[in-house]
XYZ file of C-alpha atoms in Angstrom:
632
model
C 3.965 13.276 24.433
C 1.885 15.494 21.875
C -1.679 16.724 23.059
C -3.014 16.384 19.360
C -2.589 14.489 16.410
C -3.793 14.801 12.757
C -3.792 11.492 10.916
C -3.013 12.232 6.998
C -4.821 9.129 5.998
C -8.251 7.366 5.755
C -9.727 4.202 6.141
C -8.265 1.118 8.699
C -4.883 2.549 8.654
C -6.092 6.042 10.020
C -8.034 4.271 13.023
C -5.054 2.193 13.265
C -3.185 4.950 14.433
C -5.902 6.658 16.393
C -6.401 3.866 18.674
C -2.078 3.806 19.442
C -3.282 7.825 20.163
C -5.929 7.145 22.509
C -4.565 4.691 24.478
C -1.347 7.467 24.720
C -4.217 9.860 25.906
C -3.627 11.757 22.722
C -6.681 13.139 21.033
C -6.929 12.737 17.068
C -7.485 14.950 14.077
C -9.093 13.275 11.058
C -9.019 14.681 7.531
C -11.491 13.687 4.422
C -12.615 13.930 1.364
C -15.517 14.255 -0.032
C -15.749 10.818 -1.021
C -15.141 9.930 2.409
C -17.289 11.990 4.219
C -18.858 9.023 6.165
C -15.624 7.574 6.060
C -14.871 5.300 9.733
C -11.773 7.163 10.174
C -14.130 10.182 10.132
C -16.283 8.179 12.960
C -13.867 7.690 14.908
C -11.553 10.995 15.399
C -12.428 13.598 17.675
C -12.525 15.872 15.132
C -12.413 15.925 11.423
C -11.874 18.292 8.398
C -12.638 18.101 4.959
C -9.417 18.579 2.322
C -10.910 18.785 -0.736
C -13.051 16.959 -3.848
C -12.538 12.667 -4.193
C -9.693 12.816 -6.863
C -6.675 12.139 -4.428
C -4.258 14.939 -5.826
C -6.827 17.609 -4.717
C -7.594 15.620 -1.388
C -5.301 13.140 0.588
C -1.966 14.121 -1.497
C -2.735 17.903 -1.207
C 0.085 18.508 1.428
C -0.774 22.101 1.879
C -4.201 21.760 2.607
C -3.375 18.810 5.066
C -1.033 21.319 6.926
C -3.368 24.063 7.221
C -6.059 20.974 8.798
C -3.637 20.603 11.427
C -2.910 24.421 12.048
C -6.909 24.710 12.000
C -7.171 22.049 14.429
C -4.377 22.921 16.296
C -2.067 19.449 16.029
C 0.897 19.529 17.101
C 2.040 16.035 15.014
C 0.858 14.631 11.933
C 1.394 10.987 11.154
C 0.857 9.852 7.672
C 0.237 6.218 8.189
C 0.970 4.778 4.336
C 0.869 5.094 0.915
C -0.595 8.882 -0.066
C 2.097 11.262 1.504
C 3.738 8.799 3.974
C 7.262 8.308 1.851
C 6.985 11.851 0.518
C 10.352 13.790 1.381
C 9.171 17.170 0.156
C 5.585 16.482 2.614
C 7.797 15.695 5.358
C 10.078 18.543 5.017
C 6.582 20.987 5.205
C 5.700 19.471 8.398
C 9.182 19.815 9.608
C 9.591 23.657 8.355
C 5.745 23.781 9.780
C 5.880 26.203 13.189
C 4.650 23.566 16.018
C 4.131 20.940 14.051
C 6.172 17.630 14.059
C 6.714 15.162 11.849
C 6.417 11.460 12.921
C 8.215 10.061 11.153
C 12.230 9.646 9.476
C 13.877 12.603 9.164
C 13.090 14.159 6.114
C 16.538 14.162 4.483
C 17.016 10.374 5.780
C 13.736 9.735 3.161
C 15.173 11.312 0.415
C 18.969 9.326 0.624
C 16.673 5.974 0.885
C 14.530 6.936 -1.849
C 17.065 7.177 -4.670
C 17.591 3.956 -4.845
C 21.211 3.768 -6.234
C 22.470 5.257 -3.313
C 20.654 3.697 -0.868
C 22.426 0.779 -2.496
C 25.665 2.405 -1.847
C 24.727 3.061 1.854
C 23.962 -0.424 2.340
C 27.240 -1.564 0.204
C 29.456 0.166 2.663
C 28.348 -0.766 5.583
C 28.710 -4.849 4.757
C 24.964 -5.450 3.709
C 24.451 -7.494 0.717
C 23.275 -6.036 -2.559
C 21.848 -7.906 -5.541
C 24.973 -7.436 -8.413
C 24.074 -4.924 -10.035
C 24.785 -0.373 -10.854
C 25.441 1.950 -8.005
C 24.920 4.662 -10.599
C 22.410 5.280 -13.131
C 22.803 4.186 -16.463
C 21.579 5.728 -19.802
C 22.433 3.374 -22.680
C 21.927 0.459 -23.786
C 25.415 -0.820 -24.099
C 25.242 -0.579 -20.214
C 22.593 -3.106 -20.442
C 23.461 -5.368 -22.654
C 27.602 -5.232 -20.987
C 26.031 -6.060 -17.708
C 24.279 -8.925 -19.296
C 27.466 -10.209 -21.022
C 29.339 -10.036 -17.518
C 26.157 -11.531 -15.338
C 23.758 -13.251 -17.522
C 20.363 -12.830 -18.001
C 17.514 -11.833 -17.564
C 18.487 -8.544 -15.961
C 15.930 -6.350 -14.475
C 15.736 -2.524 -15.043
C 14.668 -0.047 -12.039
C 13.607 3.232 -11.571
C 15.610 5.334 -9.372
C 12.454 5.745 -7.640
C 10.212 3.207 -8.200
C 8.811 0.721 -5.873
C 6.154 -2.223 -6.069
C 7.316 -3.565 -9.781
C 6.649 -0.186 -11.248
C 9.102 0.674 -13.366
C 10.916 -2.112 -13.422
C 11.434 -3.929 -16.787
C 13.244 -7.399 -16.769
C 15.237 -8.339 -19.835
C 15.663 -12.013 -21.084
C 17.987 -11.204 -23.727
C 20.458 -8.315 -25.852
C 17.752 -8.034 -28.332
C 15.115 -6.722 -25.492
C 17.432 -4.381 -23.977
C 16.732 -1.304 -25.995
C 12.725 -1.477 -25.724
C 13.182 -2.168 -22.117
C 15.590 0.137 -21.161
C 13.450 3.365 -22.731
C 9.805 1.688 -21.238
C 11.494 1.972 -17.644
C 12.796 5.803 -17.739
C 9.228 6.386 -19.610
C 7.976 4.882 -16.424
C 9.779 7.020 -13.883
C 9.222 9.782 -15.129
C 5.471 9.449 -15.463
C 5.409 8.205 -11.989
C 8.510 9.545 -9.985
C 9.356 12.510 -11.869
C 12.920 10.771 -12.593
C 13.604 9.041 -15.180
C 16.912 7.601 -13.764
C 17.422 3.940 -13.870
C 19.629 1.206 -12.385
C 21.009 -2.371 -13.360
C 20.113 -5.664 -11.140
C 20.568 -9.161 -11.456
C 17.131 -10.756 -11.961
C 16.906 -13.330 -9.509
C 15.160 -16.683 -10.702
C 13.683 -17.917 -7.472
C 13.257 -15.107 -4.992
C 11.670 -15.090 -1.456
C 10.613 -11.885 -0.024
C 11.595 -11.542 3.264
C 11.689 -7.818 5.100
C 13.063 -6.688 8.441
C 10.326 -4.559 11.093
C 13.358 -1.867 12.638
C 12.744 1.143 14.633
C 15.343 3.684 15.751
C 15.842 6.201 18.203
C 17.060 9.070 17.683
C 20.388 10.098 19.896
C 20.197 13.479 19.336
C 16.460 13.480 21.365
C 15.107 11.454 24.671
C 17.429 10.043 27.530
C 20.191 12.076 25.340
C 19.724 15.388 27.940
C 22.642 17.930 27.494
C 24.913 16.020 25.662
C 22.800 14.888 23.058
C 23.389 17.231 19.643
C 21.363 17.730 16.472
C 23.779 15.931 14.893
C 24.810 13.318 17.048
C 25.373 9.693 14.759
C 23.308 6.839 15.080
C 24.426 3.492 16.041
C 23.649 0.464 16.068
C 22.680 0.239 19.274
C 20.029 2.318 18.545
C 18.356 0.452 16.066
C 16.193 -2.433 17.231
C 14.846 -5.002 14.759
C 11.516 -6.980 15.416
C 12.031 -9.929 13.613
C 11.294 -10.388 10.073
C 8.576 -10.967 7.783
C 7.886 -13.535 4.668
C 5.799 -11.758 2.262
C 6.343 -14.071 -0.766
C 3.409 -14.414 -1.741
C 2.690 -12.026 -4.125
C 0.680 -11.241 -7.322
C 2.389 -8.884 -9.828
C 5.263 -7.450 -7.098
C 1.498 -6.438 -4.524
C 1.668 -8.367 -1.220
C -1.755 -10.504 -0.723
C -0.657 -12.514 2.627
C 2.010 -11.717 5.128
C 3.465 -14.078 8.130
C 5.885 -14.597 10.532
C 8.499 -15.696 11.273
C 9.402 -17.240 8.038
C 8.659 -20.852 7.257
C 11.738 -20.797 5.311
C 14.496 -19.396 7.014
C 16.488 -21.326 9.591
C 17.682 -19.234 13.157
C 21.157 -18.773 11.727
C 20.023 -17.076 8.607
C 17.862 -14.933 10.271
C 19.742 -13.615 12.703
C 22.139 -12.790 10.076
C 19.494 -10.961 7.964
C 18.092 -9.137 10.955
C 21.789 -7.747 12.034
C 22.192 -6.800 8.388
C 19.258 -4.365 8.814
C 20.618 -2.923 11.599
C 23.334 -1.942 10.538
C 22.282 -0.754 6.756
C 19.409 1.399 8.926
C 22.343 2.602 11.354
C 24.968 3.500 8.343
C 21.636 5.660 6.564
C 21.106 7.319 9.897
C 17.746 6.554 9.647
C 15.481 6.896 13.131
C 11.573 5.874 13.769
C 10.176 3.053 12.138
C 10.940 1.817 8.668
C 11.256 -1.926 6.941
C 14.393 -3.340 5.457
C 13.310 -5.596 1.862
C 15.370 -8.221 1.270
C 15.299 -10.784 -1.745
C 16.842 -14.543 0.025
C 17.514 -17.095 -3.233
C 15.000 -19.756 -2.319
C 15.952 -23.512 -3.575
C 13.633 -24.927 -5.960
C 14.804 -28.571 -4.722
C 14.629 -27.996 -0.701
C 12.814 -30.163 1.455
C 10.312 -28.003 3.301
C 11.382 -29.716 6.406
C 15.281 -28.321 6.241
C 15.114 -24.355 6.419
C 17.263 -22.268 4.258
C 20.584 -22.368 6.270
C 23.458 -19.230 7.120
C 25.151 -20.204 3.549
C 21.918 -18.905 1.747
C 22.555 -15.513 -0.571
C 20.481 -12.611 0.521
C 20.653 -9.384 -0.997
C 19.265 -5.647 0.196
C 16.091 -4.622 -1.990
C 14.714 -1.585 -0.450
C 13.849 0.209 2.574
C 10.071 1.265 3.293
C 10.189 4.583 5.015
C 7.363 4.646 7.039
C 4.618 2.180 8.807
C 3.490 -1.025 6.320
C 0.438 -2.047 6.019
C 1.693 -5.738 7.421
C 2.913 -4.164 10.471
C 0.493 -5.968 12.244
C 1.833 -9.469 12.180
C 5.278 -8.242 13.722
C 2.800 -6.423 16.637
C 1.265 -9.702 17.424
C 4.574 -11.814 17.522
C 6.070 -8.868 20.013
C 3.753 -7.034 21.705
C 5.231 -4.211 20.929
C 2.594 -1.641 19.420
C 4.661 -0.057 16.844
C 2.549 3.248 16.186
C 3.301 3.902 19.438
C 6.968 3.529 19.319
C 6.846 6.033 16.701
C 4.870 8.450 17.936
C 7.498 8.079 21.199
C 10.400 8.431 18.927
C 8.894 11.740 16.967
C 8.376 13.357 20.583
C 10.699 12.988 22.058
C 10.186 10.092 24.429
C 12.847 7.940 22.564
C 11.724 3.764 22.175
C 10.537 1.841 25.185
C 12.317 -0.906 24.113
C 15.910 -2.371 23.256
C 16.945 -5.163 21.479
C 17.197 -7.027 24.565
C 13.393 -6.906 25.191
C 12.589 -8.157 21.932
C 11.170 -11.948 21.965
C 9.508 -13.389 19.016
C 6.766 -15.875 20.096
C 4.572 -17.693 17.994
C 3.445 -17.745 14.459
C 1.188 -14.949 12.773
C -0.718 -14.307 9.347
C -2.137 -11.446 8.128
C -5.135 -11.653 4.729
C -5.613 -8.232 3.182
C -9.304 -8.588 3.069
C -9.520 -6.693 -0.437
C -12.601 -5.964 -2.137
C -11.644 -7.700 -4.923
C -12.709 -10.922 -7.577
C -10.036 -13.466 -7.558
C -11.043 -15.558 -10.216
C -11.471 -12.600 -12.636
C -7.716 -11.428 -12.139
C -7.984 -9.873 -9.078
C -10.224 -7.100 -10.370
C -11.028 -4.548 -7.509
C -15.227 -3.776 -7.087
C -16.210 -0.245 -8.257
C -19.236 -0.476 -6.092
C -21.052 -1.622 -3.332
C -22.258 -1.683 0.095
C -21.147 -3.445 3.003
C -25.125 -5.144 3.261
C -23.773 -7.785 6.067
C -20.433 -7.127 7.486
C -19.673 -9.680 10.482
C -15.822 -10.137 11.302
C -14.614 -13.152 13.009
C -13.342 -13.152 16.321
C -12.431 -15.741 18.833
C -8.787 -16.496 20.381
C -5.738 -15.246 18.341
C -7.972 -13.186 16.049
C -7.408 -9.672 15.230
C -9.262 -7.544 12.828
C -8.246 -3.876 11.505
C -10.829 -1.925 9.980
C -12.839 1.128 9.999
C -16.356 -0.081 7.809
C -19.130 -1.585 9.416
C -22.035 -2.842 8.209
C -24.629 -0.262 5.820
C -21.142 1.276 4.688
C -20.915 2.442 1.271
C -17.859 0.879 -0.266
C -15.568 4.167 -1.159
C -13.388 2.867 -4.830
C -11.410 6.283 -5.304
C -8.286 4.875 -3.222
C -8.239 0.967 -2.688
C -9.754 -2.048 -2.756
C -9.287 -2.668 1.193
C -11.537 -3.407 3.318
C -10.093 -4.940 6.510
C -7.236 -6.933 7.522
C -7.293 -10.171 9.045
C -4.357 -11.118 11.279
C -4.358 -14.410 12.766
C -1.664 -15.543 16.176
C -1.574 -18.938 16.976
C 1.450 -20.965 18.732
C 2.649 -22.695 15.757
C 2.469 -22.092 11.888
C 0.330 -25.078 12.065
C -2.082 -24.206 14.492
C -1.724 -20.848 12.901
C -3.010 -22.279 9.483
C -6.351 -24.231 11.464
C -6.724 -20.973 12.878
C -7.100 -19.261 10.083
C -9.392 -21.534 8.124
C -11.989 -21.149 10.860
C -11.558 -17.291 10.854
C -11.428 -17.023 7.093
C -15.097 -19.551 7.307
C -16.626 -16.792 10.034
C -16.181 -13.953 7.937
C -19.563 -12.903 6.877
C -19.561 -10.460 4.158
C -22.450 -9.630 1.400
C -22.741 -6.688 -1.060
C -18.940 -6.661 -2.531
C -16.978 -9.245 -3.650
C -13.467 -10.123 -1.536
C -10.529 -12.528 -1.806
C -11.998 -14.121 1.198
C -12.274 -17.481 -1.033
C -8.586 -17.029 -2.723
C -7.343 -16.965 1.085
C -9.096 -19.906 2.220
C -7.921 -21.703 -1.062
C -4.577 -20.583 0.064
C -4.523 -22.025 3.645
C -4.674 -25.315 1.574
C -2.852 -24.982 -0.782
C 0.744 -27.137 -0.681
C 3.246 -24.795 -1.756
C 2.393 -22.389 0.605
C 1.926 -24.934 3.447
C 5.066 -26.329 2.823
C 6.543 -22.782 2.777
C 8.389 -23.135 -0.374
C 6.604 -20.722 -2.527
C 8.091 -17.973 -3.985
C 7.337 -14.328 -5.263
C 6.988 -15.845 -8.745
C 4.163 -18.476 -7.263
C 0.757 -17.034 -7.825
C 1.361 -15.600 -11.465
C 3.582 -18.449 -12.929
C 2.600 -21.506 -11.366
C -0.948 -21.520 -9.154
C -3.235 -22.845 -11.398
C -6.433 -20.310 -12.231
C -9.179 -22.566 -11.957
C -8.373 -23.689 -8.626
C -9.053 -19.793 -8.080
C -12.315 -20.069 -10.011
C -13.729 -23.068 -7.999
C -12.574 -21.356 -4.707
C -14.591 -18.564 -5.769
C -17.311 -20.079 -7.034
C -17.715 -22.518 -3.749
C -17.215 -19.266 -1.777
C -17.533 -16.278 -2.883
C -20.864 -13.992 -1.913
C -22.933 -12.136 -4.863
C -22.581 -8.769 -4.635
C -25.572 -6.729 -3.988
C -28.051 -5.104 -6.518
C -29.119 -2.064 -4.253
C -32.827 -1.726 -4.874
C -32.916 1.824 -3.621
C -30.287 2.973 -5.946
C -33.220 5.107 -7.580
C -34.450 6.432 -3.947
C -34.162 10.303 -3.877
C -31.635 11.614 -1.647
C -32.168 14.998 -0.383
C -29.067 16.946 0.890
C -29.839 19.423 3.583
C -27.259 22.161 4.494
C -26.892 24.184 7.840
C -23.872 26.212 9.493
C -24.105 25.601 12.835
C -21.951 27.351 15.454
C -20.568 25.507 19.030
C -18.570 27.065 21.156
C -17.667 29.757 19.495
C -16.696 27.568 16.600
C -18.573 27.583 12.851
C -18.887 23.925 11.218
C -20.951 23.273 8.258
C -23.567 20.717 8.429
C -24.186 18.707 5.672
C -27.560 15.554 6.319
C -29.007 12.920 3.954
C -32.472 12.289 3.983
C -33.876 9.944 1.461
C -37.596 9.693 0.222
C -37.906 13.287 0.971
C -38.447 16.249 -1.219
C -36.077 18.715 -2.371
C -36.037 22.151 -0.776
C -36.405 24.910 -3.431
C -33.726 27.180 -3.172
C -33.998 30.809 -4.775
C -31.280 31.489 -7.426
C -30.487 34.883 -5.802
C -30.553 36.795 -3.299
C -33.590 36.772 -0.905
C -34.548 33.504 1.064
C -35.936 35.070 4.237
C -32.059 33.990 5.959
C -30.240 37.003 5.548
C -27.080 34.796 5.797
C -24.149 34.868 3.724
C -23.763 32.178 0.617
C -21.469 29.859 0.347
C -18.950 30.000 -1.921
C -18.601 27.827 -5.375
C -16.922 25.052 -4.926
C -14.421 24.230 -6.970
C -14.382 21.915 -10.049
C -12.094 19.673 -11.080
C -12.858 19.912 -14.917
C -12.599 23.506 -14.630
C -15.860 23.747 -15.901
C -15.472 22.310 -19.180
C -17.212 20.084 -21.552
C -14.948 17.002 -21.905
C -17.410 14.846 -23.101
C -16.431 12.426 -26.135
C -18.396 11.489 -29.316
C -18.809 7.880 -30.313
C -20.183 7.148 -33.914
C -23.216 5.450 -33.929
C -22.960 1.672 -33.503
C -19.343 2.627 -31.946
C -18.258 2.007 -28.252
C -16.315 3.298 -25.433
C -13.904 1.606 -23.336
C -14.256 3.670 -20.058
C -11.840 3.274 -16.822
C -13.669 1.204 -14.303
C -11.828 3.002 -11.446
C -9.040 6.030 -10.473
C -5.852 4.949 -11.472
C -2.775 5.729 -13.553
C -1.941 4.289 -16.987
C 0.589 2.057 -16.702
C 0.866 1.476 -20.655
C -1.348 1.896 -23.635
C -1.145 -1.147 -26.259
C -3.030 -0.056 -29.326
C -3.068 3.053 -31.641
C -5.696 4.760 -33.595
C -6.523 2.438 -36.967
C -5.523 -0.735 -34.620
C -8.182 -4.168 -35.417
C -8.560 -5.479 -31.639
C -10.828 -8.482 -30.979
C -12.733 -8.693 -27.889
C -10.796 -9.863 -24.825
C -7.921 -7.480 -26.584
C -5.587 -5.780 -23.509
C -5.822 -2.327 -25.275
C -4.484 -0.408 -22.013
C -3.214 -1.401 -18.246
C -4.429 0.740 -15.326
C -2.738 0.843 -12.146
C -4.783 1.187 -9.520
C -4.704 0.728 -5.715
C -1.103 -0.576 -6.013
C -2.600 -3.253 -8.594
C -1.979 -3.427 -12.323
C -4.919 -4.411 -14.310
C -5.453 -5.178 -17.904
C -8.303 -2.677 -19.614
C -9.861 -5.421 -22.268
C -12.110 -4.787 -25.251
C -15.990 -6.230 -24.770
C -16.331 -6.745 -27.994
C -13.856 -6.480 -31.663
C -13.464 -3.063 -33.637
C -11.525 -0.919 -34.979
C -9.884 1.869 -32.570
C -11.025 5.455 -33.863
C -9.988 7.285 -30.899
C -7.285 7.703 -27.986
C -7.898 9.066 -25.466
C -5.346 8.633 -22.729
C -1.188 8.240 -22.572
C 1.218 6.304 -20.644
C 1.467 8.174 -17.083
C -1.848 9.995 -17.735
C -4.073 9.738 -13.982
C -7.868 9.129 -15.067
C -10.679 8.980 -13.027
C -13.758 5.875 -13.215
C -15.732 6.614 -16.116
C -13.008 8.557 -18.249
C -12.867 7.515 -21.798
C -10.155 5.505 -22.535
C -10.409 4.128 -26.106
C -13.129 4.727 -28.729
C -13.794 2.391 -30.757
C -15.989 1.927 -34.035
């Protein structure tokens, strides 16, 4: 087993995977930001070390300066956790070509066959899993499109190569749309996967999202001894699968609740599904932990008291190459702590487990406690402070999280705050269960989805398990979001000592032989003077500029008198901009769509004009409080 581990993440996920560590006996490397300098993950490592300004390029997704954290700390593993640099092949192949460093994680090469999607569709083709009809190679006209739609019918979605979550996918209802659709997709990859290479699926009408929790050993490593080789083959037999997961409901292709098992699938079917994994994950020669997506063809007529049976069509979507954040619910139904089956894997160890082990008891829910208003279209907070933070608890209740009360609430990344996962013996009892929970958690100062899941534990689709991925943005009616809110939801805070001065105080301080720089907050106390130059009775050396992310220039923007900015209310990428300099908008106009923190959310005018200004393309990252729009 390693001796040290750097986490390459932040917030729940990062102490997540530094409690699997501790309980290994393993001690834990944290890296930061500077946005996340008080950061729980920060709290709770035995070390820590800064990588750089907020903006996430120059911080979490700087894989060089990650590396040289661990070499610094002297790691011997890094574990990504997800999102950031978790499904990065390039990042992983670093670690890998990094001297004393390993990787925990897929193989690096594995990452990259799975990420282009076409042939991870051919992978899965040949070795008897289901794939939606559709291209195993890219296409690049529009005659593809519109032939494919001839020979299947529509609508037929467009996909990146490498996209992932609904971006860069386009769906197309008919031949006229084909064209527009086909060119906004590649524009799409390539602003956010570098490859503008796109693929051809039938657009299912009535999907259910159901994935598969695997993890692999690898034969080449472990029990193998002498006669295992780098390049011995996987098999089946290697792979174990977990059971699945039902994670249909969904707003705009983003998970919001998770459960298991399914409500909808009967044993048959998912024993079929789960075997289907295996051997897809076996075929890819994939090894560690991962998740199989599949889309099952839910039936808008079933009674929610027959299950889908074994004749249902299921068809391969994607495999996640690394730890989800939904993990959880498989962990409860198991016992099985899957970071620690990784981290078993990536040394060495091989799994503690085989298929035979695995029993599935139980019924389990997990509510990404988001920082986030429901009722105004799921917009994420760009401020605010944790003022009372009190997580339920009780029998079957499980909270993730690394805030605690006083916490500032950190907006660069995500919206998430915690993670609510909820075991009971039944989906029934599971659902009571999670009402009370859901009614304990005590939270003032931000505004969460806490009342959108409660409204949801109520709600008869979802009961009744027949909901689909289509649910929550075609057919859930908004004002029963509004009144949940309104009945539930907690102000968020003013923050009277916003105008308090903070004085930063900083020392070097030297421990053992080893230099750290101090940085302390004191508020209500006066600045220190500091000399411009030279002098100061120290003697010590200065530290060095820090660098600037503006590279010191002036990128302010002018706005006529009586004119007004439209500014980005958090970090995020543009997804699409929808007017053009001369434009008339009115207010409540969508003039742009941000995606941020895996969500896509419309940028709306406050108030009509005419657009003078620009500011901002599709793909372009911004930061919160970059000018997006001018308008006069």
């Amino acid at each position: 087993m390693f001796d040290k581990v750097l986490v390459a993440n932040r917030g729940e996920i990062a102490v997540r995977v530094m409690r699997a560590c501790a309980e290994l006996g393993v001690d834990t490397v944290a890296v930061y930001s500077d946005a996340d300098k008080h950061g729980g993950h920060v709290r709770y490592a035995d070390e820590a070390y800064n990588v750089g300004p907020a903006r996430a390029a120059d911080s979490y997704l700087d894989g060089e300066a990650v590396v040289e954290a661990a070499r610094a700390a002297d790691a011997d593993a890094i574990h990504p956790g997800y999102g950031f640099l978790a499904e990065n092949a390039d990042f992983a192949a670093r670690v890998e070509a990094a001297d004393g460093i390993t990787w925990v994680g897929p193989a690096s090469d594995a990452m990259e066959r799975l990420g282009e999607k076409t042939h991870a569709r051919r992978v899965m083709d040949d070795a008897g899993v289901p794939i939606v009809p559709g291209t195993t190679e890219p296409v690049t006209d529009v005659e593809a499109v519109t032939e494919f739609g001839d020979e299947y019918g529509y609508p037929v979605a467009i996909k990146a190569e490498g996209g992932g979550g609904g971006r860069g996918m386009k769906v197309v209802e008919s031949a006229e749309e084909a064209e527009e659709a086909l060119e906004s997709a590649k524009r799409e990859g390539e602003a956010y996967f570098s490859n503008d290479s796109v693929y051809l699926e039938r657009y299912l009408q009535t999907p259910r999202h159901i994935e598969v929790q695997i993890v692999a050993d690898d034969p080449a490593a472990g029990s193998g001894g002498e006669d295992a080789t780098a390049d011995a083959d996987l098999s089946e037999s290697d792979v174990v699968h977990l059971g699945e997961r039902d994670c249909s409901l969904q707003r705009r292709h983003q998970k919001v609740v998770e459960e298991a098992p399914s409500p909808a699938l009967s044993d048959e079917l998912r024993e079929q599904i789960g075997e289907a994994a295996r051997r897809g994950v076996a075929a890819a020669d994939y090894t560690n932990a991962g998740t199989v997506e599949f889309l099952v063809e839910e039936d808008p007529d079933r009674d929610p008291a027959e299950p889908l049976g074994p004749e249902t069509n299921f068809y391969f979507l994607e495999v996640n190459t690394r730890i989800q954040v939904e993990h959880t619910v498989t962990e409860e139904l198991t016992g099985i702590d899957i970071v620690k089956e990784q981290l078993r894997v990536a040394s060495g160890e091989g799994l503690s487990v085989s298929q035979d082990d695995v029993e599935l008891e139980g019924h389990a829910i997990e509510f990404r406690i988001n920082a986030e208003n429901a009722a105004n279209d799921f917009q994420p907070a760009n401020e605010g402070s944790l003022e009372t933070y009190d997580p339920p608890g009780g029998i079957g209740v499980r909270v993730d999280d690394a805030l605690r009360q006083g916490d500032d609430l950190v907006t660069d990344y995500d919206s998430m705050i915690a993670k609510l996962i909820v075991r009971a013996p039944d989906r029934e009892e599971c659902l009571a269960r999670s009402k009370r929970a859901l009614a304990e958690y005590d939270i003032d100062g931000v505004v969460t989805i806490v009342p959108f899941h409660r409204l949801m534990c109520d709600d008869r689709r979802f009961v009744d398990g027949t909901h689909t991925t289509k649910y929550l943005d075609e057919e859930l009616d908004p004002d029963l979001i509004a009144d949940a809110q309104e009945r539930w939801g907690s102000e968020t805070a003013s923050g009277a000592d916003d105008d308090e001065e903070v004085t930063e105080r900083e020392f070097t301080v030297e421990v053992n032989g080893k230099r750290f720089d101090v940085e302390l907050e004191e508020r209500g106390a006066p600045a220190i003077p500091v000399p411009e130059s030279g002098g100061g009775g120290g003697g010590g050396q200065k530290r060095p500029p820090q660098a600037k992310s503006d590279d010191g220039g002036d990128d302010a923007v002018d706005v006529a008198e009586g004119g007004e900015s439209i500014d980005a209310e958090m970090q995020g990428t543009i997804l699409s901009v929808d007017v053009s300099e001369g434009d008339e908008v009115a207010a409540g106009d969508v003039v742009c769509v941000l995606e941020a923190m895996k969500m896509e959310n419309d940028v709306v005018a406050e108030r009509g004009g005419t657009v003078a200004s620009v500011h901002v393309g599709e793909g372009d990252s911004v930061d919160m409080g970059d000018v997006l729009i001018v308008l006069e």
